mmCIF file of C-alpha atoms in Angstrom:
data_model
loop_
_atom_site.group_PDB
_atom_site.id
_atom_site.type_symbol
_atom_site.label_atom_id
_atom_site.label_comp_id
_atom_site.label_asym_id
_atom_site.label_seq_id
_atom_site.Cartn_x
_atom_site.Cartn_y
_atom_site.Cartn_z
ATOM 1 C CA MET A 17 -12.118 -14.254 4.738
ATOM 2 C CA GLN A 18 -9.489 -15.094 7.620
ATOM 3 C CA ALA A 19 -5.652 -15.625 6.682
ATOM 4 C CA ASP A 20 -6.080 -19.227 7.730
ATOM 5 C CA SER A 21 -8.947 -19.736 5.320
ATOM 6 C CA LEU A 22 -7.273 -18.003 2.387
ATOM 7 C CA LEU A 23 -3.474 -20.145 2.674
ATOM 8 C CA GLU A 24 -5.922 -23.657 2.892
ATOM 9 C CA GLY A 25 -3.929 -26.040 0.956
ATOM 10 C CA PHE A 26 -0.780 -23.992 1.328
ATOM 11 C CA GLU A 27 1.155 -25.561 4.007
ATOM 12 C CA SER A 28 1.838 -28.687 3.143
ATOM 13 C CA TYR A 29 3.706 -26.567 -0.197
ATOM 14 C CA PHE A 30 5.444 -24.012 2.141
ATOM 15 C CA GLU A 31 6.922 -26.960 5.071
ATOM 16 C CA THR A 32 8.452 -29.245 1.728
ATOM 17 C CA GLU A 33 9.426 -26.838 -0.937
ATOM 18 C CA LEU A 34 9.085 -22.557 0.042
ATOM 19 C CA LEU A 35 10.489 -23.235 3.827
ATOM 20 C CA PRO A 36 13.881 -25.102 2.553
ATOM 21 C CA GLU A 37 14.278 -21.909 -0.346
ATOM 22 C CA LEU A 38 14.140 -19.166 2.859
ATOM 23 C CA GLN A 39 15.918 -21.589 5.170
ATOM 24 C CA GLU A 40 18.405 -21.367 2.348
ATOM 25 C CA ILE A 41 18.134 -17.379 2.278
ATOM 26 C CA GLU A 42 17.943 -16.998 6.152
ATOM 27 C CA ALA A 43 21.806 -18.977 6.038
ATOM 28 C CA GLY A 44 23.047 -15.823 4.162
ATOM 29 C CA ARG A 45 22.083 -13.709 7.144
ATOM 30 C CA PRO A 46 25.430 -14.259 9.453
ATOM 31 C CA ARG A 47 27.578 -13.139 6.684
ATOM 32 C CA ALA A 48 25.728 -9.939 5.975
ATOM 33 C CA MET A 49 25.357 -9.520 9.919
ATOM 34 C CA LYS A 50 29.095 -8.893 10.018
ATOM 35 C CA ILE A 51 29.252 -6.873 6.072
ATOM 36 C CA PHE A 52 26.842 -4.269 8.034
ATOM 37 C CA MET A 53 28.526 -4.557 12.313
ATOM 38 C CA ALA A 54 31.815 -4.036 10.578
ATOM 39 C CA ALA A 55 30.229 -0.273 8.263
ATOM 40 C CA VAL A 56 28.878 0.776 11.335
ATOM 41 C CA VAL A 57 32.418 0.495 13.549
ATOM 42 C CA ALA A 58 33.553 2.179 10.218
ATOM 43 C CA ALA A 59 31.321 4.489 10.267
ATOM 44 C CA VAL A 60 31.282 5.553 14.134
ATOM 45 C CA LEU A 61 35.776 5.300 14.053
ATOM 46 C CA VAL A 62 35.337 7.750 11.067
ATOM 47 C CA PHE A 63 32.863 10.017 12.597
ATOM 48 C CA CYS A 64 35.326 10.268 15.636
ATOM 49 C CA ALA A 65 37.834 10.861 14.148
ATOM 50 C CA ALA A 66 36.557 13.869 11.890
ATOM 51 C CA ALA A 67 35.245 15.258 14.874
ATOM 52 C CA TYR A 68 38.354 15.084 16.353
ATOM 53 C CA PHE A 69 40.325 16.542 13.670
ATOM 54 C CA ILE A 70 38.274 19.693 12.727
ATOM 55 C CA LEU A 71 37.356 20.042 16.755
ATOM 56 C CA SER A 72 41.213 20.319 17.899
ATOM 57 C CA ARG A 73 41.514 22.315 14.667
ATOM 58 C CA ARG A 74 38.445 25.379 15.621
ATOM 59 C CA MET A 75 37.029 23.585 12.254
ATOM 60 C CA ALA A 76 33.842 23.746 13.591
ATOM 61 C CA ASP A 77 31.974 24.606 10.329
ATOM 62 C CA PRO A 78 28.332 23.347 10.377
ATOM 63 C CA GLN A 79 28.452 22.141 6.654
ATOM 64 C CA VAL A 80 31.229 20.233 7.494
ATOM 65 C CA MET A 81 29.964 18.469 9.889
ATOM 66 C CA ILE A 82 26.997 17.476 7.868
ATOM 67 C CA PHE A 83 29.235 16.305 4.975
ATOM 68 C CA VAL A 84 31.017 13.763 7.386
ATOM 69 C CA GLY A 85 27.727 13.047 8.588
ATOM 70 C CA VAL A 86 26.088 12.375 5.954
ATOM 71 C CA GLY A 87 28.837 10.432 4.260
ATOM 72 C CA CYS A 88 28.975 8.242 7.735
ATOM 73 C CA VAL A 89 24.927 7.544 7.205
ATOM 74 C CA GLY A 90 26.386 6.650 3.824
ATOM 75 C CA ILE A 91 29.274 3.999 4.897
ATOM 76 C CA GLY A 92 26.291 2.383 7.049
ATOM 77 C CA ALA A 93 24.113 2.686 3.906
ATOM 78 C CA LEU A 94 26.106 -0.145 1.806
ATOM 79 C CA GLY A 95 26.599 -2.223 4.684
ATOM 80 C CA LEU A 96 23.089 -2.544 4.922
ATOM 81 C CA ARG A 97 22.516 -3.621 1.343
ATOM 82 C CA PRO A 98 23.544 -7.022 1.825
ATOM 83 C CA LEU A 99 21.436 -7.791 4.255
ATOM 84 C CA SER A 100 18.461 -5.934 2.501
ATOM 85 C CA ASN A 101 18.330 -7.844 -0.933
ATOM 86 C CA LEU A 102 18.266 -11.149 1.765
ATOM 87 C CA GLN A 103 15.348 -9.852 2.224
ATOM 88 C CA LYS A 104 14.450 -8.359 -0.770
ATOM 89 C CA GLN A 105 15.063 -12.681 -2.478
ATOM 90 C CA ALA A 106 13.168 -13.872 0.354
ATOM 91 C CA LYS A 107 9.871 -11.526 -0.070
ATOM 92 C CA ASN A 108 9.753 -11.476 -3.454
ATOM 93 C CA ARG A 109 9.873 -16.260 -3.023
ATOM 94 C CA ILE A 110 6.902 -16.430 0.187
ATOM 95 C CA MET A 111 5.026 -13.077 -2.466
ATOM 96 C CA THR A 112 5.334 -15.570 -5.598
ATOM 97 C CA ALA A 113 4.522 -18.576 -4.044
ATOM 98 C CA LEU A 114 1.960 -16.938 -2.303
ATOM 99 C CA CYS A 115 -0.126 -14.690 -5.206
ATOM 100 C CA GLY A 116 0.278 -18.116 -7.039
ATOM 101 C CA HIS A 117 -1.372 -20.362 -4.622
ATOM 102 C CA LEU A 118 -4.289 -17.712 -5.264
ATOM 103 C CA GLY A 119 -4.006 -17.883 -9.391
ATOM 104 C CA LEU A 120 -3.007 -13.806 -9.002
ATOM 105 C CA HIS A 121 0.382 -12.520 -10.161
ATOM 106 C CA TYR A 122 3.213 -11.018 -8.303
ATOM 107 C CA GLN A 123 5.436 -8.607 -9.617
ATOM 108 C CA MET A 124 8.274 -6.928 -6.854
ATOM 109 C CA LYS A 125 9.358 -4.029 -9.496
ATOM 110 C CA PRO A 126 6.361 -3.598 -12.151
ATOM 111 C CA ALA A 127 6.489 -1.456 -14.920
ATOM 112 C CA HIS A 128 4.233 1.729 -15.322
ATOM 113 C CA GLN A 129 1.043 1.446 -14.061
ATOM 114 C CA PRO A 130 -2.209 3.777 -14.553
ATOM 115 C CA VAL A 131 -3.037 6.102 -11.454
ATOM 116 C CA SER A 132 -4.552 9.226 -13.804
ATOM 117 C CA THR A 133 -7.831 7.301 -12.847
ATOM 118 C CA PHE A 134 -7.868 7.068 -9.264
ATOM 119 C CA LYS A 135 -6.529 11.311 -9.427
ATOM 120 C CA ASN A 136 -9.284 11.933 -11.105
ATOM 121 C CA LEU A 137 -11.997 10.651 -8.893
ATOM 122 C CA ARG A 138 -9.987 12.790 -6.233
ATOM 123 C CA LEU A 139 -8.527 9.044 -4.319
ATOM 124 C CA VAL A 140 -5.263 10.325 -4.607
ATOM 125 C CA PRO A 141 -3.747 13.766 -4.280
ATOM 126 C CA GLY A 142 -2.387 15.212 -7.166
ATOM 127 C CA HIS A 143 1.475 14.730 -7.883
ATOM 128 C CA ASN A 144 4.034 15.260 -10.433
ATOM 129 C CA LYS A 145 6.538 11.837 -9.550
ATOM 130 C CA ARG A 146 5.488 8.402 -8.310
ATOM 131 C CA LYS A 147 7.152 5.220 -7.267
ATOM 132 C CA ILE A 148 5.307 1.753 -7.982
ATOM 133 C CA GLU A 149 6.158 -1.376 -7.176
ATOM 134 C CA ASP A 150 4.580 -4.492 -5.493
ATOM 135 C CA ARG A 151 2.069 -5.582 -7.866
ATOM 136 C CA VAL A 152 -0.489 -8.220 -7.641
ATOM 137 C CA TYR A 153 -2.728 -8.568 -10.549
ATOM 138 C CA GLY A 154 -4.755 -11.887 -12.029
ATOM 139 C CA GLN A 155 -9.253 -12.516 -10.931
ATOM 140 C CA VAL A 156 -10.073 -11.797 -7.827
ATOM 141 C CA LYS A 157 -13.121 -14.329 -7.808
ATOM 142 C CA GLY A 158 -14.345 -13.852 -11.697
ATOM 143 C CA ALA A 159 -13.364 -9.544 -11.265
ATOM 144 C CA ASP A 160 -9.649 -8.699 -13.265
ATOM 145 C CA PHE A 161 -7.964 -6.934 -10.070
ATOM 146 C CA ASN A 162 -5.004 -5.207 -10.278
ATOM 147 C CA MET A 163 -3.079 -3.955 -6.705
ATOM 148 C CA PHE A 164 0.261 -1.643 -6.888
ATOM 149 C CA GLU A 165 1.476 0.211 -4.108
ATOM 150 C CA ALA A 166 2.387 3.431 -4.578
ATOM 151 C CA LYS A 167 4.698 6.453 -3.255
ATOM 152 C CA LEU A 168 3.394 9.714 -4.480
ATOM 153 C CA ILE A 169 5.736 13.004 -4.823
ATOM 154 C CA GLN A 170 4.606 16.336 -5.067
ATOM 155 C CA GLU A 171 8.264 18.327 -6.067
ATOM 156 C CA SER A 172 8.172 21.657 -6.770
ATOM 157 C CA ARG A 173 10.923 24.763 -6.491
ATOM 158 C CA ASP A 174 11.297 27.839 -4.970
ATOM 159 C CA SER A 175 11.947 31.046 -7.000
ATOM 160 C CA LYS A 176 16.010 30.453 -6.367
ATOM 161 C CA GLY A 177 14.807 27.370 -8.002
ATOM 162 C CA ARG A 178 15.570 24.817 -4.826
ATOM 163 C CA LYS A 179 13.769 21.781 -5.206
ATOM 164 C CA SER A 180 12.302 20.373 -2.625
ATOM 165 C CA SER A 181 9.765 17.682 -2.315
ATOM 166 C CA ARG A 182 6.946 16.002 -0.156
ATOM 167 C CA THR A 183 5.352 12.312 -0.386
ATOM 168 C CA VAL A 184 1.683 13.565 -0.656
ATOM 169 C CA PHE A 185 0.135 9.021 -0.740
ATOM 170 C CA ARG A 186 1.472 6.455 0.502
ATOM 171 C CA GLY A 187 -0.313 3.172 0.682
ATOM 172 C CA LEU A 188 -2.584 0.439 -1.831
ATOM 173 C CA LEU A 189 -4.122 1.770 -5.125
ATOM 174 C CA SER A 190 -6.423 -1.392 -6.318
ATOM 175 C CA HIS A 191 -8.832 -1.836 -8.691
ATOM 176 C CA PHE A 192 -11.696 -3.942 -9.658
ATOM 177 C CA ASP A 193 -13.373 -4.683 -13.258
ATOM 178 C CA PHE A 194 -16.772 -6.845 -12.424
ATOM 179 C CA HIS A 195 -17.573 -6.730 -15.950
ATOM 180 C CA LYS A 196 -20.916 -4.481 -15.193
ATOM 181 C CA GLN A 197 -21.735 -1.700 -17.079
ATOM 182 C CA PHE A 198 -22.637 1.196 -14.488
ATOM 183 C CA SER A 199 -23.945 4.146 -15.681
ATOM 184 C CA GLY A 200 -22.424 7.030 -12.988
ATOM 185 C CA THR A 201 -19.942 7.768 -10.621
ATOM 186 C CA THR A 202 -19.895 6.218 -6.859
ATOM 187 C CA ILE A 203 -17.107 7.907 -4.532
ATOM 188 C CA ILE A 204 -17.080 7.099 -1.094
ATOM 189 C CA ARG A 205 -14.339 8.738 1.466
ATOM 190 C CA LYS A 206 -14.049 9.741 5.022
ATOM 191 C CA ASP A 207 -16.804 11.839 6.821
ATOM 192 C CA ARG A 208 -15.367 15.716 7.451
ATOM 193 C CA THR A 209 -18.018 16.769 8.989
ATOM 194 C CA ALA A 210 -20.136 19.923 7.766
ATOM 195 C CA ILE A 211 -17.928 22.509 6.682
ATOM 196 C CA GLY A 212 -15.528 19.466 5.355
ATOM 197 C CA ASN A 213 -18.015 18.354 3.336
ATOM 198 C CA PHE A 214 -18.991 21.658 2.542
ATOM 199 C CA PHE A 215 -15.906 21.894 0.551
ATOM 200 C CA ASP A 216 -15.778 18.492 -0.680
ATOM 201 C CA GLY A 217 -19.057 18.311 -2.340
ATOM 202 C CA ALA A 218 -18.372 22.078 -4.086
ATOM 203 C CA PHE A 219 -15.386 20.182 -6.129
ATOM 204 C CA ALA A 220 -17.487 16.230 -6.061
ATOM 205 C CA SER A 221 -18.833 14.811 -9.375
ATOM 206 C CA GLY A 222 -22.636 14.292 -8.601
ATOM 207 C CA GLU A 223 -24.843 15.471 -5.243
ATOM 208 C CA ARG A 224 -24.458 13.869 -1.684
ATOM 209 C CA VAL A 225 -26.475 10.321 -1.011
ATOM 210 C CA LYS A 226 -27.744 9.803 2.314
ATOM 211 C CA LEU A 227 -28.140 6.348 3.101
ATOM 212 C CA GLU A 228 -30.287 4.477 6.104
ATOM 213 C CA ASP A 229 -27.323 3.288 8.348
ATOM 214 C CA PRO A 230 -26.587 5.571 10.532
ATOM 215 C CA GLU A 231 -23.127 4.627 11.366
ATOM 216 C CA PHE A 232 -22.129 4.035 7.894
ATOM 217 C CA GLU A 233 -23.226 7.975 7.114
ATOM 218 C CA ARG A 234 -20.925 8.922 10.797
ATOM 219 C CA LEU A 235 -17.878 7.422 9.248
ATOM 220 C CA PHE A 236 -17.806 8.136 4.970
ATOM 221 C CA GLU A 237 -19.610 10.383 3.306
ATOM 222 C CA VAL A 238 -21.042 9.158 -0.305
ATOM 223 C CA TYR A 239 -21.307 11.883 -3.918
ATOM 224 C CA ALA A 240 -23.194 10.216 -6.778
ATOM 225 C CA THR A 241 -24.214 11.017 -9.984
ATOM 226 C CA ASP A 242 -26.852 8.515 -10.470
ATOM 227 C CA GLN A 243 -28.343 8.456 -6.299
ATOM 228 C CA VAL A 244 -30.436 5.494 -7.949
ATOM 229 C CA GLU A 245 -27.877 3.195 -8.719
ATOM 230 C CA ALA A 246 -25.991 4.219 -6.390
ATOM 231 C CA ARG A 247 -27.972 2.794 -3.351
ATOM 232 C CA TYR A 248 -28.091 -0.300 -5.340
ATOM 233 C CA LEU A 249 -24.141 -0.464 -5.508
ATOM 234 C CA LEU A 250 -24.503 0.120 -1.084
ATOM 235 C CA THR A 251 -26.320 -3.104 -0.481
ATOM 236 C CA PRO A 252 -26.427 -3.406 3.622
ATOM 237 C CA THR A 253 -23.907 -6.579 3.643
ATOM 238 C CA PHE A 254 -21.831 -3.986 1.792
ATOM 239 C CA MET A 255 -21.778 -1.202 3.474
ATOM 240 C CA GLU A 256 -21.126 -3.491 6.625
ATOM 241 C CA ARG A 257 -18.000 -4.780 4.820
ATOM 242 C CA ILE A 258 -16.237 -1.138 4.123
ATOM 243 C CA LYS A 259 -16.644 -0.870 7.562
ATOM 244 C CA GLN A 260 -15.210 -3.749 9.156
ATOM 245 C CA LEU A 261 -12.287 -2.788 6.343
ATOM 246 C CA ALA A 262 -12.144 0.684 8.191
ATOM 247 C CA ALA A 263 -11.176 -0.099 11.400
ATOM 248 C CA LEU A 264 -8.624 -2.408 10.111
ATOM 249 C CA VAL A 265 -7.046 0.672 8.243
ATOM 250 C CA GLY A 266 -8.419 3.078 9.705
ATOM 251 C CA THR A 267 -11.594 5.353 8.412
ATOM 252 C CA GLU A 268 -9.580 8.286 7.361
ATOM 253 C CA ASN A 269 -7.204 6.091 4.961
ATOM 254 C CA LEU A 270 -10.157 4.671 2.805
ATOM 255 C CA GLN A 271 -11.957 5.771 0.047
ATOM 256 C CA LEU A 272 -14.037 3.986 -2.904
ATOM 257 C CA ALA A 273 -14.996 4.666 -6.349
ATOM 258 C CA PHE A 274 -17.545 3.455 -8.063
ATOM 259 C CA ASP A 275 -16.875 4.107 -12.336
ATOM 260 C CA ARG A 276 -18.099 2.658 -15.030
ATOM 261 C CA GLY A 277 -17.844 -1.650 -14.096
ATOM 262 C CA ASN A 278 -15.304 -0.743 -12.158
ATOM 263 C CA LEU A 279 -14.445 0.098 -8.591
ATOM 264 C CA TYR A 280 -11.553 1.879 -7.072
ATOM 265 C CA LEU A 281 -9.602 1.443 -3.896
ATOM 266 C CA SER A 282 -7.446 3.011 -2.369
ATOM 267 C CA ILE A 283 -5.416 2.497 1.063
ATOM 268 C CA ARG A 284 -3.573 4.811 2.576
ATOM 269 C CA LYS A 285 -0.676 3.377 4.593
ATOM 270 C CA PRO A 286 2.615 4.493 6.992
ATOM 271 C CA GLY A 287 4.623 1.883 6.060
ATOM 272 C CA ASP A 288 5.791 -0.527 3.165
ATOM 273 C CA SER A 289 3.289 -3.697 2.402
ATOM 274 C CA PHE A 290 4.195 -7.054 1.734
ATOM 275 C CA GLU A 291 6.988 -7.225 4.008
ATOM 276 C CA GLY A 292 5.922 -9.419 6.298
ATOM 277 C CA GLY A 293 8.835 -8.402 9.166
ATOM 278 C CA SER A 294 11.861 -6.938 9.479
ATOM 279 C CA MET A 295 15.093 -7.317 7.629
ATOM 280 C CA PHE A 296 16.603 -8.503 10.974
ATOM 281 C CA SER A 297 14.102 -11.330 12.129
ATOM 282 C CA SER A 298 14.261 -14.465 10.606
ATOM 283 C CA PHE A 299 13.431 -15.081 6.779
ATOM 284 C CA ALA A 300 12.285 -18.442 6.898
ATOM 285 C CA ASP A 301 9.678 -17.530 10.038
ATOM 286 C CA PRO A 302 6.319 -18.304 8.781
ATOM 287 C CA GLY A 303 4.813 -15.878 10.261
ATOM 288 C CA ARG A 304 6.115 -13.629 7.092
ATOM 289 C CA VAL A 305 3.510 -15.831 5.367
ATOM 290 C CA TYR A 306 0.600 -15.141 6.991
ATOM 291 C CA SER A 307 0.834 -10.744 7.545
ATOM 292 C CA SER A 308 1.288 -11.059 3.815
ATOM 293 C CA ALA A 309 -1.453 -13.462 4.147
ATOM 294 C CA ARG A 310 -4.100 -10.913 5.908
ATOM 295 C CA GLU A 311 -3.018 -8.320 3.989
ATOM 296 C CA LEU A 312 -5.068 -9.881 0.896
ATOM 297 C CA ALA A 313 -7.759 -12.036 2.855
ATOM 298 C CA LEU A 314 -8.672 -8.494 3.267
ATOM 299 C CA ILE A 315 -8.996 -7.627 -1.310
ATOM 300 C CA TYR A 316 -10.452 -11.090 -1.298
ATOM 301 C CA ASP A 317 -12.980 -10.261 0.675
ATOM 302 C CA ILE A 318 -14.290 -6.855 -0.668
ATOM 303 C CA ALA A 319 -14.125 -9.186 -4.285
ATOM 304 C CA GLU A 320 -16.863 -11.526 -3.284
ATOM 305 C CA VAL A 321 -19.644 -9.102 -1.229
ATOM 306 C CA LEU A 322 -18.910 -7.625 -4.152
ATOM 307 C CA ARG A 323 -19.298 -10.312 -6.901
ATOM 308 C CA LEU A 324 -22.247 -12.060 -4.789
ATOM 309 C CA GLU A 325 -23.934 -8.514 -5.054
ATOM 310 C CA LEU A 326 -23.398 -7.276 -8.476
ATOM 311 C CA ALA A 327 -24.495 -10.861 -9.845
ATOM 312 C CA THR A 328 -27.975 -9.901 -8.950
ATOM 313 C CA ARG A 329 -27.902 -6.184 -8.914
ATOM 314 C CA VAL A 330 -26.148 -4.449 -11.860
#
């Protein structure tokens, strides 16, 4: 499904209702930009003054310089806050309107969302801290649907008690409940060559599934606890759609699993989703809506293909 067809009938609403609201938000940009530029100038002046004071007294202590640098960055961040708040307002308004048009619901800052199943299916790495935002949920083509953006973090401490953290996953996690009973578990992940597949297979549920599509076999490895069911689920149409999705998001970023009547989808992404554009570009730009619609169109495609396939196969 293309973004244009997804937005059919939305254009008139955008022009008459949404655009005036976005223009009102955009009207706050000049003041926000003045605050930001003033903060940048202040940060530069503080840094230069501090550097002159430190160097003139030969106090070039690295820790002092770091402290000054952090302080200047903090000044800049405070100055950027009004512009960032305007961007959040525009994003919330666009996503709420767009999801409402599709019969879905949107939450910018949702409450706790379940990640444990994704972890148990090895669709995301182990972690001990998470940040969740941008939840889209409702029904898509008769399937219960829940999607959210997740940033998963692994925190640890060394022998001296110093804490460190690293982001182990950032991207979209989606869950479809098709109200169909699958008897087994089927996991689809990037093909990691013979050695990688050997180690993956040692920890995967079920056995490796050989499929008739050579290109799909080259891109992905499939493990299933029920070989017959896996082949019913992985129809030529569905495999073709997954290949198209992989071409858009990158094969290495896409993982899926069927489990107990549900489909779980993990898409690793380098940046935030549904932003629609930079905070330095116009909030009233229609391109912001189409950018977000294109991301949602991918999800609609998957749901539509599976609904048609599962209606007769499972």
